[in-house]
Short mmCIF file of C-alpha atoms in Angstrom, two decimals:
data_model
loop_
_atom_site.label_atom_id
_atom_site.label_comp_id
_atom_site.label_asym_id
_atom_site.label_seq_id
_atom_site.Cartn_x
_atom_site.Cartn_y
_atom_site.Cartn_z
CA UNK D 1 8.04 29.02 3.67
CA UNK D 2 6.09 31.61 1.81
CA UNK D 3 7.57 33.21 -1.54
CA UNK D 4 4.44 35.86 -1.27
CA UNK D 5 6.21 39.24 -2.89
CA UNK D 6 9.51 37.69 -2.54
CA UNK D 7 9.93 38.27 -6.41
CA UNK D 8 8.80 41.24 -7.84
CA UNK D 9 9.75 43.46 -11.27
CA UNK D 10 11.83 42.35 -13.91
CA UNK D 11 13.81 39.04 -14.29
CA UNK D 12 15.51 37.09 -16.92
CA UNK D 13 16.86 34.01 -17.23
CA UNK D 14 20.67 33.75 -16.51
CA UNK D 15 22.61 31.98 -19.19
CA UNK D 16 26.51 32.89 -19.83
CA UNK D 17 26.06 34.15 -23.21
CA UNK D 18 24.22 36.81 -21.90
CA UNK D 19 25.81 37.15 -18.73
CA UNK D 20 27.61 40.58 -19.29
CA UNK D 21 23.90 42.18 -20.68
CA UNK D 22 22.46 40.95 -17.45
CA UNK D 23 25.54 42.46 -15.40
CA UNK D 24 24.67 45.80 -17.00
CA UNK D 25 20.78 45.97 -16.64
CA UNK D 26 20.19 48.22 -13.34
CA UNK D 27 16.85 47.76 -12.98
CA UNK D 28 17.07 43.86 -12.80
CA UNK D 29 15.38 43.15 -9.42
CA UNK D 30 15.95 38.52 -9.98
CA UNK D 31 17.14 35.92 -12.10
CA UNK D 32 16.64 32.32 -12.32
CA UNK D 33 19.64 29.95 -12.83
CA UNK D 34 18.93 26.63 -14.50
CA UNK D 35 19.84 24.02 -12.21
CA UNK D 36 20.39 21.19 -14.42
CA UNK D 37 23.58 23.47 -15.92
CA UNK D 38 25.15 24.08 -12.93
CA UNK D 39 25.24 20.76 -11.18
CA UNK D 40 28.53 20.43 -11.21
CA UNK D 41 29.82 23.70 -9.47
CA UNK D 42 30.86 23.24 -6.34
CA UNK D 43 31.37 27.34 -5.85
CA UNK D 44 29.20 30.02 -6.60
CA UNK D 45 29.63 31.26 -10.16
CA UNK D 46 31.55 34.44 -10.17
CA UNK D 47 29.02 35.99 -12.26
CA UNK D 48 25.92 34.92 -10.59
CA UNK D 49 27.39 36.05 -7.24
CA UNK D 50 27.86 39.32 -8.31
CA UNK D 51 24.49 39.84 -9.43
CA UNK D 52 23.55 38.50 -5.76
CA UNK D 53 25.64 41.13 -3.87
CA UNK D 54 23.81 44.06 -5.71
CA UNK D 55 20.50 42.23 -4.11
CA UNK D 56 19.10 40.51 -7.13
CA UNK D 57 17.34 37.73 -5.92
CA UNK D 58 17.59 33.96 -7.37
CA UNK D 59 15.45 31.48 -8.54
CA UNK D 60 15.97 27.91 -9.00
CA UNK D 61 14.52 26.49 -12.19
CA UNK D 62 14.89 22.46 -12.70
CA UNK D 63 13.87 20.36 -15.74
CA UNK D 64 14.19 16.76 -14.19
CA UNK D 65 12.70 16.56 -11.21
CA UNK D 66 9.66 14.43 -13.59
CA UNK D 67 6.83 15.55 -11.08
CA UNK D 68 4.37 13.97 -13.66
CA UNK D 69 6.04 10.55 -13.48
CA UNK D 70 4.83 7.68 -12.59
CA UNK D 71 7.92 7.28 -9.92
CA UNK D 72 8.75 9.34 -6.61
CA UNK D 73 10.79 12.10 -7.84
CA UNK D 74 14.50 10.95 -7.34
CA UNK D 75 16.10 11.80 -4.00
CA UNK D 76 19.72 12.33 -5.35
CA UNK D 77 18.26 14.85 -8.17
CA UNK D 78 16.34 17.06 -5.17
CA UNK D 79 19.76 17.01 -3.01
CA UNK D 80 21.39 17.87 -6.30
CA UNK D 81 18.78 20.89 -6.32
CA UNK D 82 19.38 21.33 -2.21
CA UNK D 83 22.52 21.75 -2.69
CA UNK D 84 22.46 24.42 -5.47
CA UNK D 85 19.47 25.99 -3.55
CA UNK D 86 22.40 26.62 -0.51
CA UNK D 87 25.33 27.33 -2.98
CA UNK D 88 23.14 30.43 -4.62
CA UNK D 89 20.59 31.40 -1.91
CA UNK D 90 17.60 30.38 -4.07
CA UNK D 91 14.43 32.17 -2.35
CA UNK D 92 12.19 29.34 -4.54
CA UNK D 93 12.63 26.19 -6.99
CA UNK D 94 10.72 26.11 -9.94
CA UNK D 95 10.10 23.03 -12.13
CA UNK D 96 7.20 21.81 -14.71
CA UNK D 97 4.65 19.91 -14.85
CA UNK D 98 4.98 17.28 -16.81
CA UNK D 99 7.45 14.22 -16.76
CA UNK D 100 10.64 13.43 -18.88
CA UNK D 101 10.98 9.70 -18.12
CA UNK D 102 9.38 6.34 -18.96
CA UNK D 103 10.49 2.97 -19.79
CA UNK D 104 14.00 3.47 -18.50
CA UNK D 105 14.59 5.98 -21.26
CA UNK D 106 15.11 9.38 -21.02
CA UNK D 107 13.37 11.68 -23.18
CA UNK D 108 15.29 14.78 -23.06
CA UNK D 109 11.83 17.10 -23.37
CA UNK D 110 9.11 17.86 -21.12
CA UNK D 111 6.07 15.59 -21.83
CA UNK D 112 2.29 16.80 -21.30
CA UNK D 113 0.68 14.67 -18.20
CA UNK D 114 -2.45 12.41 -19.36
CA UNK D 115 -5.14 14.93 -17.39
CA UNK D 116 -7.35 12.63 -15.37
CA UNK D 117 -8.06 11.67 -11.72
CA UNK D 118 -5.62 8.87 -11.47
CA UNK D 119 -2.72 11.01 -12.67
CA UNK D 120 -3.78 13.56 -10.35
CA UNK D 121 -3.55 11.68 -7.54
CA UNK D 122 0.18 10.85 -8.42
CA UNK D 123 1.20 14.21 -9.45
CA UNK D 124 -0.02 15.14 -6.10
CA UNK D 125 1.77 12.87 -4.17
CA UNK D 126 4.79 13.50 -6.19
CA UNK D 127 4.38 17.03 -5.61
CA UNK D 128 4.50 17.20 -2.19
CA UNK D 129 6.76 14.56 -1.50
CA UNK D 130 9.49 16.70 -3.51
CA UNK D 131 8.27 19.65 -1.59
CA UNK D 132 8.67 18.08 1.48
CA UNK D 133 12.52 17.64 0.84
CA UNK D 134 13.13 20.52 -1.11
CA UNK D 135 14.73 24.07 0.95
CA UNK D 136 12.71 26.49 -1.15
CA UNK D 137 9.36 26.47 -2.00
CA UNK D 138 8.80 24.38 -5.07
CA UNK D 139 6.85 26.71 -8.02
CA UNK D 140 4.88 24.68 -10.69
CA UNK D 141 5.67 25.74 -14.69
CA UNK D 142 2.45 25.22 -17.02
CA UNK D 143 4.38 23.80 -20.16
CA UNK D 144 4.11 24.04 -24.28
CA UNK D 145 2.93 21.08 -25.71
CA UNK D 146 0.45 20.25 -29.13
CA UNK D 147 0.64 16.33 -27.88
CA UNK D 148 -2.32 15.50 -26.04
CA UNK D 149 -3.18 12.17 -24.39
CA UNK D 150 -6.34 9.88 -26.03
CA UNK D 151 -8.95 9.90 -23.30
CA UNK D 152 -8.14 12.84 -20.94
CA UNK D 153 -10.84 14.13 -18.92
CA UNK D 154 -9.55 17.42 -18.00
CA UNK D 155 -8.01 20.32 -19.89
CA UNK D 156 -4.98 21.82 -19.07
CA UNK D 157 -6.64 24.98 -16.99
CA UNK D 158 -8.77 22.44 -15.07
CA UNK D 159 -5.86 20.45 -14.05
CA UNK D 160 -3.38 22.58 -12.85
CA UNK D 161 -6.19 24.69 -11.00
CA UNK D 162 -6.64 21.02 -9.18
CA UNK D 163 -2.76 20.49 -8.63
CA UNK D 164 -2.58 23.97 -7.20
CA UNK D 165 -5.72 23.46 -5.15
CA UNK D 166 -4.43 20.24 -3.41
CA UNK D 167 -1.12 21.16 -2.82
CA UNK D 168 0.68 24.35 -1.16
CA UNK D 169 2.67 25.51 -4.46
CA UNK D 170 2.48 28.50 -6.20
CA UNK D 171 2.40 28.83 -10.08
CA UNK D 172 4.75 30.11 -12.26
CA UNK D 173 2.49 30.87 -15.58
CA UNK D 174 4.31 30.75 -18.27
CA UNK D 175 2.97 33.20 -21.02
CA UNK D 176 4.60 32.16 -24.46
CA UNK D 177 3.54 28.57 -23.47
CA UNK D 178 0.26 29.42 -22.83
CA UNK D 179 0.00 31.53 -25.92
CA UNK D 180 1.70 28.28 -27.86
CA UNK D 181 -0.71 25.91 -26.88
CA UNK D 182 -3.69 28.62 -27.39
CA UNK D 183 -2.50 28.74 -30.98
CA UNK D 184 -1.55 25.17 -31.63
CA UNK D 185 -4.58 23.32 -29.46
CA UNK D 186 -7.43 26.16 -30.81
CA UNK D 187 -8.58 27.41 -27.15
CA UNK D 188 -8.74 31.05 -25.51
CA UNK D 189 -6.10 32.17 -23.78
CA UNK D 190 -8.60 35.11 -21.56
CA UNK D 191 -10.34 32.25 -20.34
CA UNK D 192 -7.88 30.04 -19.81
CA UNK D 193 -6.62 33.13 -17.22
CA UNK D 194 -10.03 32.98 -15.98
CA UNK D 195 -10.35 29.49 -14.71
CA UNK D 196 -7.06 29.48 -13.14
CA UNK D 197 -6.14 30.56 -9.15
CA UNK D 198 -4.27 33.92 -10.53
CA UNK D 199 -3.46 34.43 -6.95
CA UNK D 200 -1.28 31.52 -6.74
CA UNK D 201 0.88 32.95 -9.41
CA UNK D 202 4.40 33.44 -8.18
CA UNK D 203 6.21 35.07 -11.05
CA UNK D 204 5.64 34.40 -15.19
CA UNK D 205 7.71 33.80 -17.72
CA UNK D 206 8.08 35.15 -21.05
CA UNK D 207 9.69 34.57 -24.29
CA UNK D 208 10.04 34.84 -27.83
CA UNK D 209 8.37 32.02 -31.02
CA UNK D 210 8.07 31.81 -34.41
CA UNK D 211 4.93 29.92 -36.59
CA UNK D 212 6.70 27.01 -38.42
CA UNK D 213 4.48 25.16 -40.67
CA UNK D 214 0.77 26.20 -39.19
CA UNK D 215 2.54 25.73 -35.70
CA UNK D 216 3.70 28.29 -32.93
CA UNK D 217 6.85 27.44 -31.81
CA UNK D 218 7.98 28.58 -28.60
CA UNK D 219 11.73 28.97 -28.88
CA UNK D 220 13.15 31.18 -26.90
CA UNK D 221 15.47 32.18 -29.95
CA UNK D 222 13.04 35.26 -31.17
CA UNK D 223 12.22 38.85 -30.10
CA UNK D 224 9.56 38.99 -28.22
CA UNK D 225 6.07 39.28 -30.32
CA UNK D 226 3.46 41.65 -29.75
CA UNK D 227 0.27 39.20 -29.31
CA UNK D 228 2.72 37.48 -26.26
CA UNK D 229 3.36 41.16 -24.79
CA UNK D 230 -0.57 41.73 -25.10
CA UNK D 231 -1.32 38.36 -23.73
CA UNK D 232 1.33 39.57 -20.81
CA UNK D 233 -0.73 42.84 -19.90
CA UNK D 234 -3.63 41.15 -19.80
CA UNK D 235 -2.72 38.79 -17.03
CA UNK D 236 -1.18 41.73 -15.52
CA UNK D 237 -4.29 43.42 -15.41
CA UNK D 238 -6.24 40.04 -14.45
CA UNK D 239 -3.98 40.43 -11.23
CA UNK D 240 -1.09 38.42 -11.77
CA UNK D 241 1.95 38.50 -9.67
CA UNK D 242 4.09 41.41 -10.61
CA UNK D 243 6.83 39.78 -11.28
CA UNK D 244 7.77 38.80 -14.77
CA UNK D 245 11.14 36.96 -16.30
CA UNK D 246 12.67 36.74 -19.55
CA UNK D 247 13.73 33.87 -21.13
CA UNK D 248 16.38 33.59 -24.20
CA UNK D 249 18.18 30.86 -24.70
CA UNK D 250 19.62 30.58 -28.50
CA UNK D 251 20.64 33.26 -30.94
CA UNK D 252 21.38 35.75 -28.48
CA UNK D 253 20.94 39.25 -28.84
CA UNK D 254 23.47 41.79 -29.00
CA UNK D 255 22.83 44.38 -26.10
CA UNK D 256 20.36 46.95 -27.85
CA UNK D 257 17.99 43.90 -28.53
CA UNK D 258 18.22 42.53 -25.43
CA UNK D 259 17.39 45.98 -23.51
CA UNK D 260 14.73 46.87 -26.05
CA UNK D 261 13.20 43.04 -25.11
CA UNK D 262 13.89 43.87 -21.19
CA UNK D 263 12.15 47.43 -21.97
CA UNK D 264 9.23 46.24 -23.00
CA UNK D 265 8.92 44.00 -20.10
CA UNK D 266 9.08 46.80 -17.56
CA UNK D 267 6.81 49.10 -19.84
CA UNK D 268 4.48 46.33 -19.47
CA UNK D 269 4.61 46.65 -15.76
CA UNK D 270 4.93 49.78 -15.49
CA UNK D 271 1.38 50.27 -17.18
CA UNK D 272 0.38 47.22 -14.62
CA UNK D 273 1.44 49.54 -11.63
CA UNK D 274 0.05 53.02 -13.16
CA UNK D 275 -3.59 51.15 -13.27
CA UNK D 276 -3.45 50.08 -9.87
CA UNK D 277 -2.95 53.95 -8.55
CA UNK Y 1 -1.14 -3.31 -3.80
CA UNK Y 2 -2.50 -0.03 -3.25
CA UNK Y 3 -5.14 1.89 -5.15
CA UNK Y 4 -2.28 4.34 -5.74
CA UNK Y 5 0.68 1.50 -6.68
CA UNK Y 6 -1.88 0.48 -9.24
CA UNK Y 7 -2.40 3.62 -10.59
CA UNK Y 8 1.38 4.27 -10.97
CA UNK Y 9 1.81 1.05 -12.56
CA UNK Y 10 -0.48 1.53 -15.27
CA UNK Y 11 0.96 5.44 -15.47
CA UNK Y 12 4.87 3.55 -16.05
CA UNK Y 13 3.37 1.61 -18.26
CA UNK Y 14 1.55 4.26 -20.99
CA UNK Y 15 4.35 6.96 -20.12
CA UNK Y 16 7.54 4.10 -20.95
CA UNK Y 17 4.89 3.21 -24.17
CA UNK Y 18 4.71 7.08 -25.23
CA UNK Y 19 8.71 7.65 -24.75
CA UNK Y 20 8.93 4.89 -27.01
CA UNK Y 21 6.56 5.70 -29.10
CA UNK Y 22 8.78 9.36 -29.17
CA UNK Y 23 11.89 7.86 -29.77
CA UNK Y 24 11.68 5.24 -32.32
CA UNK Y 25 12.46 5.45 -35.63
CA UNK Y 26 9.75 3.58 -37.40
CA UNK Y 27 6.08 4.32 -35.17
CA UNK Y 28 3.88 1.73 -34.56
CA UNK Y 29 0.00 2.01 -35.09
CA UNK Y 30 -0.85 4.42 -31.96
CA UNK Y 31 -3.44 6.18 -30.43
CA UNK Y 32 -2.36 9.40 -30.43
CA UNK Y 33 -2.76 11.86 -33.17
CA UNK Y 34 -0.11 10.52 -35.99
CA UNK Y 35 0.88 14.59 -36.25
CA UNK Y 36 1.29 15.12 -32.96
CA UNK Y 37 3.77 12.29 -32.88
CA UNK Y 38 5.62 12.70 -35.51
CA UNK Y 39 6.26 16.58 -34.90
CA UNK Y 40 7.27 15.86 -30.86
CA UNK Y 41 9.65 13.17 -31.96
CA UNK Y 42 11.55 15.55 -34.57
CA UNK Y 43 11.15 18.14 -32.07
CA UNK Y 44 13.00 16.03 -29.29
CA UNK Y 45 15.70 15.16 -31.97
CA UNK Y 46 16.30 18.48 -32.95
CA UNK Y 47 17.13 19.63 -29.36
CA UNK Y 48 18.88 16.76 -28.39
CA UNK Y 49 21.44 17.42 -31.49
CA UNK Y 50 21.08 21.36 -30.51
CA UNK Y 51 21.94 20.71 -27.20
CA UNK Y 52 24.75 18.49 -28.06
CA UNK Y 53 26.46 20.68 -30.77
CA UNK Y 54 25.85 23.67 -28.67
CA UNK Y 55 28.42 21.89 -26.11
CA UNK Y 56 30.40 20.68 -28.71
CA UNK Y 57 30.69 23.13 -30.88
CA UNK Y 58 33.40 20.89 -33.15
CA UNK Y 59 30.35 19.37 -34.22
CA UNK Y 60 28.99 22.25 -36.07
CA UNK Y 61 32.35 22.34 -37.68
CA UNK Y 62 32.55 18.66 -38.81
CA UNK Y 63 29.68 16.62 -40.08
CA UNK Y 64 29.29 13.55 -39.50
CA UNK Y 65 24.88 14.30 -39.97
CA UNK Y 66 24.93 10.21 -40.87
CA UNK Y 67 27.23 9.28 -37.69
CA UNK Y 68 24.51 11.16 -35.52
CA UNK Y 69 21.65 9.31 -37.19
CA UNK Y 70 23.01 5.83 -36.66
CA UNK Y 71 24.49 6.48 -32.80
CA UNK Y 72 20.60 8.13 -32.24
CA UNK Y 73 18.93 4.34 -33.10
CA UNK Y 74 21.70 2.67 -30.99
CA UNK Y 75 21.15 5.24 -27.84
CA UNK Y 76 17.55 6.68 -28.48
CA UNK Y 77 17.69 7.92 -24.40
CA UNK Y 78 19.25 11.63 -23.52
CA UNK Y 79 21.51 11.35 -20.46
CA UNK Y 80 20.09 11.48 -17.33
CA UNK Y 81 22.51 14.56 -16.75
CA UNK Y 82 24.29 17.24 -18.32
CA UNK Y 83 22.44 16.21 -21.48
CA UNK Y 84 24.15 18.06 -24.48
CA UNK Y 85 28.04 17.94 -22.49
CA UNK Y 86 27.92 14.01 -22.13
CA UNK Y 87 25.95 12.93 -24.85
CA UNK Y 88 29.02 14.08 -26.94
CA UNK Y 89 31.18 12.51 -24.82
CA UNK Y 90 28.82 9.53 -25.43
CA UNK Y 91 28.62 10.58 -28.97
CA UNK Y 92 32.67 9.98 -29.13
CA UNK Y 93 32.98 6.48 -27.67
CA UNK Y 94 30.17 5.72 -30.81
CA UNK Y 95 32.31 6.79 -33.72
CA UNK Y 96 35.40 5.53 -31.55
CA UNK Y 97 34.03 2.11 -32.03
CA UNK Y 98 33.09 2.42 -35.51
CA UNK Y 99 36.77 3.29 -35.85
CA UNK Y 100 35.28 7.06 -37.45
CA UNK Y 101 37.12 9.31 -34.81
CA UNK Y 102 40.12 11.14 -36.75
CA UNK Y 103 42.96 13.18 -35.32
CA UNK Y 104 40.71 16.40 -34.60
CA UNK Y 105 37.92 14.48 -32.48
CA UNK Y 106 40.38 12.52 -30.76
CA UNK Y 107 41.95 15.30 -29.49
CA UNK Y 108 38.51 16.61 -28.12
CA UNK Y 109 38.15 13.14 -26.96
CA UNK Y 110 41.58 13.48 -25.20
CA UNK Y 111 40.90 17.31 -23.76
CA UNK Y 112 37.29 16.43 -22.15
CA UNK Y 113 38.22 13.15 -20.51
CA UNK Y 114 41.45 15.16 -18.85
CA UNK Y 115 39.05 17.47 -17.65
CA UNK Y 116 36.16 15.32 -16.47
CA UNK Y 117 35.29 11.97 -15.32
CA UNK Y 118 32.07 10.03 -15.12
CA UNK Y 119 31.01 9.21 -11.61
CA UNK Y 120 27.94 7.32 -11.85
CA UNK Y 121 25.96 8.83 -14.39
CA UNK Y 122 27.14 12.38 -13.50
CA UNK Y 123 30.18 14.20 -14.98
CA UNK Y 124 32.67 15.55 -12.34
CA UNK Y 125 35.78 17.98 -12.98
CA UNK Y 126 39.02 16.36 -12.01
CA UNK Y 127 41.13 18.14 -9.75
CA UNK Y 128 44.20 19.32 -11.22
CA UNK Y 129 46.52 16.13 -10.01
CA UNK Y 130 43.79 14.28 -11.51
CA UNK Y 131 44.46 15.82 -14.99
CA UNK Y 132 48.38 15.43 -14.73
CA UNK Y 133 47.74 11.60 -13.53
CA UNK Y 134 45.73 11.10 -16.44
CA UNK Y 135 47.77 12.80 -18.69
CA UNK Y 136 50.78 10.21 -17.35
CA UNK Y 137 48.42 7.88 -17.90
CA UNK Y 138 47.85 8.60 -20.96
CA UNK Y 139 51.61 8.56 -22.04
CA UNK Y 140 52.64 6.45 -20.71
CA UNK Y 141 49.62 3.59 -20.97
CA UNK Y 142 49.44 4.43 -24.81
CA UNK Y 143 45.75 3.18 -23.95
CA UNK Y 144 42.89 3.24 -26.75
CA UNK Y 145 40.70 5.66 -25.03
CA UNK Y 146 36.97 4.61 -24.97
#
């Protein structure tokens, strides 16, 4: 199945403290509903299936699946995501790339990949093997992360241009962690854009960080910041998918702030749309 | 074995070494970047508390900061599922046996288990005859609740 255009506008992230915000912006055209807190419904969230009969589409986004791990991804976490993916009408799953696991222990955190040809080869097969058993397309999530292996041989753009290149998933490019690891790893962010398959973007994310120490964190706890909106329009303009979500997850805003953040989301593609007339 | 099987057994074998690595209190000579190491682990213990006070909001309410340090060594893995939700639950059944709970956390203690149970290593919601049985139970048993 192809997600091509299936998502489109604005998005945020749905979360219940900001679910009556979300209920109010009319403009909203999807969200995305963390799996991992909603495994346990076995009906549709009242709130979430409102949102659905006005149209707004939904997108699944996991945090376990562990597509960078050195095992299979685990069969009763993808029916776990199946059957959330039928409960809510999910038009695509999204999950990261990176893994969570090791030892028998779980880390609770996404963990950065070591970037070489042996990994690849696993991710690959982990990839599509989860894709294979999954009932919407499965997007891949660049992540945040100043850890990096000893003795990689690929960067981060390299890699995931290889991952996308040798499977059928799309990308969901995450902005703020881009812009993180930009800040924290010392590397361009424009040419990062440049060396990636910015056609294979499926929708972006966005969010909100504060520098901690001499390092960007991204926390999803802030107002957005102006060099992430600027680092937003320039993918735009580099002709990334028009499609861009919102993501807040602590210290929520009160509803001004969170449709001042929203606004400057659509403003950003609104100019995207204007320069394509 | 495989070319591949190799390569994923050499992958287990750095990834469980870096978790480790992550999660231990004292760090062993590494080849990572010291930094790096040090500021991942205290950021993974930072939102493993977050996420468990954020479901257990009793928490932010009552410290017991040296309680969370100690049951961190003994359990240094998040749960598999519903991470913040059970690892208080998990959290609990620590100061439970250390004979730390009080009247206030047993009562949470009480509340959650008559709402959920573990299946596996996934929390489920009882059904409502589940909640009175276990209530009964719970009267009636006079049971130390672990």
């Amino acid at each position: 199945m192809k997600i091509d255009k299936i998502l489109s506008g604005c998005g945020v992230g749905w979360r219940p403290q900001l679910a009556m915000h979300i209920e109010r912006r009319s403009d909203l055209k999807f969200i995305e509903v963390l799996a991992d807190n909603h495994f346990m419904e076995t009906i549709g969230h009242p709130a979430i299936e409102t949102l659905q009969k006005r149209g707004i589409k939904i997108a699944l986004h996991a945090v376990g699946l562990s597509l960078g791990g050195s095992s299979l991804p685990d069969c009763a976490y993808i029916d776990n995501l199946n059957r959330l993916i039928d409960l809510y009408g999910a038009v695509c799953i999204s999950e990261h790339l990176a893994f969570v696991r090791g030892g028998g222990l779980e880390s609770g955190h996404l963990l950065p990949v070591k970037r070489d040809e042996h990994t690849l080869k696993v991710v690959v097969e982990n990839i599509n093997f989860a894709s294979q058993r999954l009932n919407a397309p499965l997007v891949l999530e660049n992540i945040a992360s100043y850890l990096t292996w000893p003795d990689e041989t690929m960067d981060e753009a390299e890699f995931l241009s290889r991952v996308l290149a040798e499977t059928d998933c799309r990308l969901l490019l995450d902005i703020s962690n881009l812009y993180t690891n930009s800040i924290n790893l010392g590397f361009s962010p424009d040419e990062f854009l440049d060396r990636l398959p910015l056609s294979k973007v499926a929708y972006m994310h966005i969010a909100g960080g504060e520098k901690r120490k001499g390092i960007y964190h991204d926390t999803h706890a802030h107002a957005l910041g102006e060099a992430v909106l600027d680092l937003l329009s320039t993918a735009l303009s580099k002709g990334c998918s028009e499609a861009v979500l919102l993501e807040r997850d602590d210290l929520f805003p009160d509803l001004s702030e969170f449709n001042q953040e929203m606004d400057r989301i659509s403003r950003a593609l609104s100019s995207r749309s204007f320069a394509n007339v | 074995m495989s070319e591949l099987a190799a390569i994923r057994k050499k992958m287990a074998e750095e990834q469980a070494d870096l978790v480790a690595l992550l999660l231990a209190a004292e760090k062993p000579d590494t080849s990572f970047d010291r930094r790096q190491i040090e500021l991942y682990s205290n950021t993974l213990k930072k939102k493993r508390l977050k996420a468990l006070k954020s479901a257990w909001p009793v928490f932010n309410q009552i410290d017991r900061h040296e309680a969370m340090e100690a049951y961190l060594v003994r359990r240094p893995s998040t749960p598999k599922y519903h991470h913040g939700l059970l690892d208080g639950r998990l959290f609990l059944r620590f100061l439970a046996d250390r004979e730390e709970l009080g009247a206030e956390l047993r009562q949470h203690l009480i509340d959650f288990d008559r709402r959920y149970r573990l299946s596996g290593r996934r929390l489920m919601p009882r059904e409502r005859f589940e909640q009175h049985f276990y209530e009964w139970c719970l009267i009636w048993s006079r049971r130390k609740l672990r």
